[in-house]
Each structure stands twice: as structure tokens, then as C-alpha cells.
């Protein structure tokens, strides 16, 4: 198992009862020893992106987000689909990061809490690849929590098979991060 890893998780939904947030929380709860996941709570606090503010007037919340991303060995992203696209808050967070140097080459694990929403998965993949992240595609999985009661959700996420899936995908992500880190510079 590679050394300790810090993963930073972004959720595209600010909803209190968010299924995507529940999925990220379940990943955090099932992280194998050596993997720490912190869930980002800054997405809803960021002002609307304005390129004029990039030169010396960066909002403190953006700098905080950028510092977390810099410190992270990898990102986990889970997002609902809104009108066939990326929710505005998450897209806004990504827009603030586009011209900065924290995100290029950062390994990303995409997960999804619904059987629907292929447009947002496609859009996120395109945007993140344009931002030069390293999408670790074989760690993608979806667990359908859409339309489930809180009780049903808890039961799905507490299921031994689900927990193994969460833990194994995190281990696969950790191995991919180690592999990416070992590549010669420039890849
Ligand atoms: C404003 C809005 C727009 C939505 N648009 C779509 C859509 O285009 N396609 C889709 O599959 N679901 C759509 N949904 C449903 C959400 O993607 C779905 O309920 C998701 O699982 C919610 O995630 P959350 O529980 O993390 O908030 C929309 C929901 C909202 C609130």
C-alpha cells in the first residue's frame, strides 16, 4: 500500500440531503488506513468567477480552496446533473481554478450517486480534461441513491458489498496516484 494520502472531495450539490454528498461521506467512512478524505465546504461560498479579480484581488475563499487542492494528492468529485449540465456552483469553483497551477496533473476520481445523469459525467470529464487533470477512469463507479428514502440510502451504503466497492476503488485510486507520481516529469 502506498504512503499516506490526502484526498479532497468536491460535491456538486449543496443540498442538505444530497445523495452525492452521502456517497462522498461513505467513501470517507470506508477509506482504507492511510487515506484521509476531507470534504470541501467552500463551493457555496465562492463569489461568481470574474477574471478581473485574478490579478491581485483573489477572494479569500478561492485562495483557501486553491490551497486545499494544492495540498491534496488527488480529488474525488461527485455531482448531480442540472439541466443536462454541471451545477453552477461546481462549475464556478472550477472556473476559478482554470488559470491557476494547482489543478493541472491532479489525479481525479469521479463517482456518481445516480443511475441517471450521463450528460454531467460527460461534461465534467470534458471540462476536467481541458483543465489538464489526470482522470483515473477505472475508479469511476455509480451507486444509485436517487429516489431512495434516507433509510434505504443508509442501508445501501452500510451494505458489506458496497463498502468493499468503496474501499477497493479508493485503493485503486491510491495505486494510480502512486503510479502517476512515479512517472517521469512531463507526463
Ligand atoms: C435544477 C435541477 C435540474 C435537474 N436536471 C436534471 C437533468 O437534467 N437530468 C437528470 O438526470 N437529473 C436532473 N435533476 C435531478 C438531479 O440530478 C438528481 O436528483 C440528483 O440525484 C440530485 O443529487 P443530490 O441528491 O446530490 O442533490 C435536476 C435537479 C435539479 C434540482
mmCIF file of C-alpha atoms and ligand atoms in Angstrom:
data_model
loop_
_atom_site.group_PDB
_atom_site.id
_atom_site.type_symbol
_atom_site.label_atom_id
_atom_site.label_comp_id
_atom_site.label_asym_id
_atom_site.label_seq_id
_atom_site.Cartn_x
_atom_site.Cartn_y
_atom_site.Cartn_z
ATOM 1 C CA UNK A 1 0.000 0.000 0.000
ATOM 2 C CA UNK A 2 1.438 3.427 -0.955
ATOM 3 C CA UNK A 3 2.146 6.062 1.772
ATOM 4 C CA UNK A 4 -0.476 8.269 3.461
ATOM 5 C CA UNK A 5 -2.719 10.123 1.043
ATOM 6 C CA UNK A 6 -4.824 13.227 1.435
ATOM 7 C CA UNK A 7 -7.837 13.380 -0.861
ATOM 8 C CA UNK A 8 -10.030 16.434 -1.224
ATOM 9 C CA UNK A 9 -13.646 15.794 -2.220
ATOM 10 C CA UNK A 10 -15.859 18.208 -4.141
ATOM 11 C CA UNK A 11 -19.621 17.785 -4.230
ATOM 12 C CA UNK A 12 -21.724 19.443 -6.928
ATOM 13 C CA UNK A 13 -24.802 19.571 -4.712
ATOM 14 C CA UNK A 14 -25.237 21.971 -1.802
ATOM 15 C CA UNK A 15 -28.464 20.247 -0.745
ATOM 16 C CA UNK A 16 -28.564 19.167 2.878
ATOM 17 C CA UNK A 17 -29.916 15.738 1.926
ATOM 18 C CA UNK A 18 -27.615 15.378 -1.083
ATOM 19 C CA UNK A 19 -27.116 11.833 -2.310
ATOM 20 C CA UNK A 20 -23.771 12.803 -3.881
ATOM 21 C CA UNK A 21 -22.626 14.189 -0.540
ATOM 22 C CA UNK A 22 -23.819 10.961 1.157
ATOM 23 C CA UNK A 23 -21.738 8.957 -1.325
ATOM 24 C CA UNK A 24 -18.618 11.029 -0.581
ATOM 25 C CA UNK A 25 -19.258 10.675 3.150
ATOM 26 C CA UNK A 26 -19.496 6.910 2.694
ATOM 27 C CA UNK A 27 -16.172 6.929 0.825
ATOM 28 C CA UNK A 28 -14.628 8.866 3.708
ATOM 29 C CA UNK A 29 -16.073 6.418 6.244
ATOM 30 C CA UNK A 30 -14.722 3.425 4.291
ATOM 31 C CA UNK A 31 -11.311 4.814 3.418
ATOM 32 C CA UNK A 32 -8.575 2.223 3.971
ATOM 33 C CA UNK A 33 -5.886 3.062 6.552
ATOM 34 C CA UNK A 34 -3.540 5.740 5.219
ATOM 35 C CA UNK A 35 -6.181 7.524 3.126
ATOM 36 C CA UNK A 36 -7.782 10.671 4.558
ATOM 37 C CA UNK A 37 -10.680 12.356 2.784
ATOM 38 C CA UNK A 38 -11.716 15.917 3.535
ATOM 39 C CA UNK A 39 -14.983 17.153 2.075
ATOM 40 C CA UNK A 40 -14.911 20.648 0.604
ATOM 41 C CA UNK A 41 -17.457 23.023 2.117
ATOM 42 C CA UNK A 42 -16.318 26.080 0.162
ATOM 43 C CA UNK A 43 -18.214 25.642 -3.112
ATOM 44 C CA UNK A 44 -21.247 27.609 -1.882
ATOM 45 C CA UNK A 45 -19.104 30.453 -0.502
ATOM 46 C CA UNK A 46 -17.224 31.363 -3.660
ATOM 47 C CA UNK A 47 -18.157 34.581 -5.452
ATOM 48 C CA UNK A 48 -19.042 34.320 -9.125
ATOM 49 C CA UNK A 49 -15.870 33.957 -11.142
ATOM 50 C CA UNK A 50 -14.536 37.180 -12.601
ATOM 51 C CA UNK A 51 -11.189 37.080 -14.432
ATOM 52 C CA UNK A 52 -10.576 40.715 -13.410
ATOM 53 C CA UNK A 53 -10.118 39.521 -9.817
ATOM 54 C CA UNK A 54 -7.383 37.041 -10.682
ATOM 55 C CA UNK A 55 -4.728 39.750 -10.670
ATOM 56 C CA UNK A 56 -4.146 40.514 -7.002
ATOM 57 C CA UNK A 57 -7.779 40.563 -5.820
ATOM 58 C CA UNK A 58 -8.415 36.868 -5.328
ATOM 59 C CA UNK A 59 -11.219 36.208 -2.840
ATOM 60 C CA UNK A 60 -10.036 34.546 0.400
ATOM 61 C CA UNK A 61 -12.407 31.608 -0.166
ATOM 62 C CA UNK A 62 -10.823 30.916 -3.560
ATOM 63 C CA UNK A 63 -7.332 31.030 -2.079
ATOM 64 C CA UNK A 64 -8.464 28.609 0.626
ATOM 65 C CA UNK A 65 -9.872 26.252 -2.000
ATOM 66 C CA UNK A 66 -6.711 26.519 -4.097
ATOM 67 C CA UNK A 67 -4.524 25.745 -1.053
ATOM 68 C CA UNK A 68 -6.555 22.627 -0.251
ATOM 69 C CA UNK A 69 -6.265 21.458 -3.835
ATOM 70 C CA UNK A 70 -2.534 22.079 -3.849
ATOM 71 C CA UNK A 71 -2.168 20.017 -0.657
ATOM 72 C CA UNK A 72 -4.294 17.153 -1.999
ATOM 73 C CA UNK A 73 -2.774 14.063 -3.578
ATOM 74 C CA UNK A 74 -5.988 13.641 -5.528
ATOM 75 C CA UNK A 75 -9.540 14.889 -5.908
ATOM 76 C CA UNK A 76 -12.805 12.996 -5.590
ATOM 77 C CA UNK A 77 -15.773 14.567 -7.392
ATOM 78 C CA UNK A 78 -19.432 13.623 -7.176
ATOM 79 C CA UNK A 79 -22.096 15.786 -8.754
ATOM 80 C CA UNK A 80 -25.736 15.746 -9.771
ATOM 81 C CA UNK A 81 -26.796 16.772 -13.253
ATOM 82 C CA UNK A 82 -28.720 20.051 -13.582
ATOM 83 C CA UNK A 83 -30.427 20.712 -16.931
ATOM 84 C CA UNK A 84 -28.042 18.286 -18.642
ATOM 85 C CA UNK A 85 -25.035 20.160 -17.297
ATOM 86 C CA UNK A 86 -22.702 20.827 -14.382
ATOM 87 C CA UNK A 87 -24.335 22.610 -11.410
ATOM 88 C CA UNK A 88 -23.375 26.292 -11.433
ATOM 89 C CA UNK A 89 -21.614 26.250 -8.065
ATOM 90 C CA UNK A 90 -19.238 23.453 -9.027
ATOM 91 C CA UNK A 91 -18.573 24.911 -12.486
ATOM 92 C CA UNK A 92 -17.890 28.274 -10.826
ATOM 93 C CA UNK A 93 -15.358 26.645 -8.481
ATOM 94 C CA UNK A 94 -13.646 25.013 -11.467
ATOM 95 C CA UNK A 95 -13.647 28.319 -13.383
ATOM 96 C CA UNK A 96 -11.708 29.971 -10.529
ATOM 97 C CA UNK A 97 -9.082 27.234 -10.862
ATOM 98 C CA UNK A 98 -8.736 27.200 -14.659
ATOM 99 C CA UNK A 99 -5.827 29.627 -14.966
ATOM 100 C CA UNK A 100 -4.053 28.553 -11.777
ATOM 101 C CA UNK A 101 -1.400 25.906 -11.294
ATOM 102 C CA UNK A 102 -2.984 23.770 -8.539
ATOM 103 C CA UNK A 103 -5.175 21.601 -10.706
ATOM 104 C CA UNK A 104 -3.123 20.548 -13.757
ATOM 105 C CA UNK A 105 -1.942 16.912 -13.430
ATOM 106 C CA UNK A 106 -4.022 16.382 -10.271
ATOM 107 C CA UNK A 107 -5.420 12.834 -10.223
ATOM 108 C CA UNK A 108 -9.241 12.823 -10.188
ATOM 109 C CA UNK A 109 -11.672 10.084 -9.230
ATOM 110 C CA UNK A 110 -15.215 10.691 -10.449
ATOM 111 C CA UNK A 111 -18.111 8.944 -8.723
ATOM 112 C CA UNK A 112 -21.861 9.283 -9.130
ATOM 113 C CA UNK A 113 -24.878 8.726 -6.895
ATOM 114 C CA UNK A 114 -27.475 8.118 -9.595
ATOM 115 C CA UNK A 115 -28.265 5.753 -12.465
ATOM 116 C CA UNK A 116 -29.070 8.909 -14.495
ATOM 117 C CA UNK A 117 -27.007 11.990 -15.332
ATOM 118 C CA UNK A 118 -24.707 10.833 -18.124
ATOM 119 C CA UNK A 119 -24.589 14.390 -19.516
ATOM 120 C CA UNK A 120 -22.964 15.757 -16.363
ATOM 121 C CA UNK A 121 -20.438 12.934 -16.338
ATOM 122 C CA UNK A 122 -19.531 13.682 -19.934
ATOM 123 C CA UNK A 123 -19.408 17.464 -19.294
ATOM 124 C CA UNK A 124 -17.276 17.102 -16.169
ATOM 125 C CA UNK A 125 -14.884 14.776 -17.950
ATOM 126 C CA UNK A 126 -14.507 17.242 -20.826
ATOM 127 C CA UNK A 127 -14.022 20.275 -18.523
ATOM 128 C CA UNK A 128 -11.574 18.483 -16.234
ATOM 129 C CA UNK A 129 -9.550 17.113 -19.137
ATOM 130 C CA UNK A 130 -9.415 20.631 -20.592
ATOM 131 C CA UNK A 131 -8.016 21.726 -17.215
ATOM 132 C CA UNK A 132 -5.323 19.045 -17.635
ATOM 133 C CA UNK A 133 -6.248 16.876 -14.669
ATOM 134 C CA UNK A 134 -5.402 13.165 -14.742
ATOM 135 C CA UNK A 135 -8.766 11.405 -14.852
ATOM 136 C CA UNK A 136 -8.345 7.973 -13.289
ATOM 137 C CA UNK A 137 -11.098 6.377 -15.296
ATOM 138 C CA UNK A 138 -11.042 2.880 -13.842
ATOM 139 C CA UNK A 139 -12.001 4.211 -10.388
ATOM 140 C CA UNK A 140 -15.344 5.530 -11.632
ATOM 141 C CA UNK A 141 -18.415 3.883 -10.164
ATOM 142 C CA UNK A 142 -22.030 4.775 -9.560
ATOM 143 C CA UNK A 143 -24.270 3.779 -6.705
ATOM 144 C CA UNK A 144 -27.898 4.603 -7.297
ATOM 145 C CA UNK A 145 -29.207 6.570 -4.334
ATOM 146 C CA UNK A 146 -31.675 8.611 -6.395
ATOM 147 C CA UNK A 147 -35.257 8.407 -5.141
ATOM 148 C CA UNK A 148 -34.302 6.310 -2.132
ATOM 149 C CA UNK A 149 -35.505 7.194 1.359
ATOM 150 C CA UNK A 150 -32.817 8.183 3.880
ATOM 151 C CA UNK A 151 -33.295 4.775 5.488
ATOM 152 C CA UNK A 152 -32.839 2.926 2.168
ATOM 153 C CA UNK A 153 -29.754 5.034 1.426
ATOM 154 C CA UNK A 154 -28.208 4.242 4.782
ATOM 155 C CA UNK A 155 -28.878 0.580 4.221
ATOM 156 C CA UNK A 156 -27.313 0.607 0.710
ATOM 157 C CA UNK A 157 -24.223 2.450 1.965
ATOM 158 C CA UNK A 158 -23.880 0.187 5.006
ATOM 159 C CA UNK A 159 -24.063 -2.971 2.890
ATOM 160 C CA UNK A 160 -20.860 -5.011 3.054
ATOM 161 C CA UNK A 161 -20.656 -5.325 -0.734
ATOM 162 C CA UNK A 162 -20.989 -1.546 -1.152
ATOM 163 C CA UNK A 163 -18.349 -0.908 1.481
ATOM 164 C CA UNK A 164 -15.942 -3.251 -0.266
ATOM 165 C CA UNK A 165 -16.603 -1.441 -3.561
ATOM 166 C CA UNK A 166 -15.886 1.942 -1.934
ATOM 167 C CA UNK A 167 -12.725 0.766 -0.238
ATOM 168 C CA UNK A 168 -11.405 -1.122 -3.286
ATOM 169 C CA UNK A 169 -11.921 1.868 -5.576
ATOM 170 C CA UNK A 170 -10.042 4.101 -3.140
ATOM 171 C CA UNK A 171 -7.200 1.593 -3.070
ATOM 172 C CA UNK A 172 -7.178 1.526 -6.872
ATOM 173 C CA UNK A 173 -7.080 5.346 -6.862
ATOM 174 C CA UNK A 174 -4.184 5.309 -4.365
ATOM 175 C CA UNK A 175 -2.235 2.937 -6.632
ATOM 176 C CA UNK A 176 -2.938 5.155 -9.651
ATOM 177 C CA UNK A 177 -1.728 8.234 -7.735
ATOM 178 C CA UNK A 178 1.481 6.415 -6.790
ATOM 179 C CA UNK A 179 1.950 5.362 -10.414
ATOM 180 C CA UNK A 180 1.356 8.920 -11.705
ATOM 181 C CA UNK A 181 3.803 10.263 -9.080
ATOM 182 C CA UNK A 182 6.451 7.823 -10.297
ATOM 183 C CA UNK A 183 6.140 8.871 -13.955
ATOM 184 C CA UNK A 184 8.965 10.928 -15.425
ATOM 185 C CA UNK A 185 8.211 14.689 -15.407
ATOM 186 C CA UNK A 186 6.253 15.980 -18.385
ATOM 187 C CA UNK A 187 3.622 13.196 -18.477
HETATM 188 C C1 LIG B 1 -32.489 22.228 -11.016
HETATM 189 C C2 LIG B 1 -32.387 20.755 -11.251
HETATM 190 C C3 LIG B 1 -32.163 20.279 -12.521
HETATM 191 C C4 LIG B 1 -32.031 18.909 -12.760
HETATM 192 N N1 LIG B 1 -31.772 18.467 -14.016
HETATM 193 C C5 LIG B 1 -31.584 17.147 -14.234
HETATM 194 C C6 LIG B 1 -31.231 16.666 -15.522
HETATM 195 O O1 LIG B 1 -31.077 17.410 -16.480
HETATM 196 N N2 LIG B 1 -31.013 15.336 -15.674
HETATM 197 C C7 LIG B 1 -31.131 14.448 -14.614
HETATM 198 O O2 LIG B 1 -30.904 13.250 -14.796
HETATM 199 N N3 LIG B 1 -31.474 14.889 -13.379
HETATM 200 C C8 LIG B 1 -31.691 16.211 -13.175
HETATM 201 N N4 LIG B 1 -32.004 16.644 -11.920
HETATM 202 C C9 LIG B 1 -32.104 15.686 -10.841
HETATM 203 C C10 LIG B 1 -30.799 15.589 -10.038
HETATM 204 O O3 LIG B 1 -29.668 15.479 -10.864
HETATM 205 C C11 LIG B 1 -30.857 14.382 -9.147
HETATM 206 O O4 LIG B 1 -31.960 14.484 -8.318
HETATM 207 C C12 LIG B 1 -29.594 14.204 -8.350
HETATM 208 O O5 LIG B 1 -29.520 12.879 -7.965
HETATM 209 C C13 LIG B 1 -29.577 15.082 -7.109
HETATM 210 O O6 LIG B 1 -28.335 14.967 -6.478
HETATM 211 P P1 LIG B 1 -28.153 15.337 -4.939
HETATM 212 O O7 LIG B 1 -29.024 14.374 -4.169
HETATM 213 O O8 LIG B 1 -26.709 15.121 -4.656
HETATM 214 O O9 LIG B 1 -28.592 16.760 -4.734
HETATM 215 C C14 LIG B 1 -32.158 18.011 -11.675
HETATM 216 C C15 LIG B 1 -32.386 18.509 -10.391
HETATM 217 C C16 LIG B 1 -32.490 19.857 -10.165
HETATM 218 C C17 LIG B 1 -32.712 20.366 -8.761
#
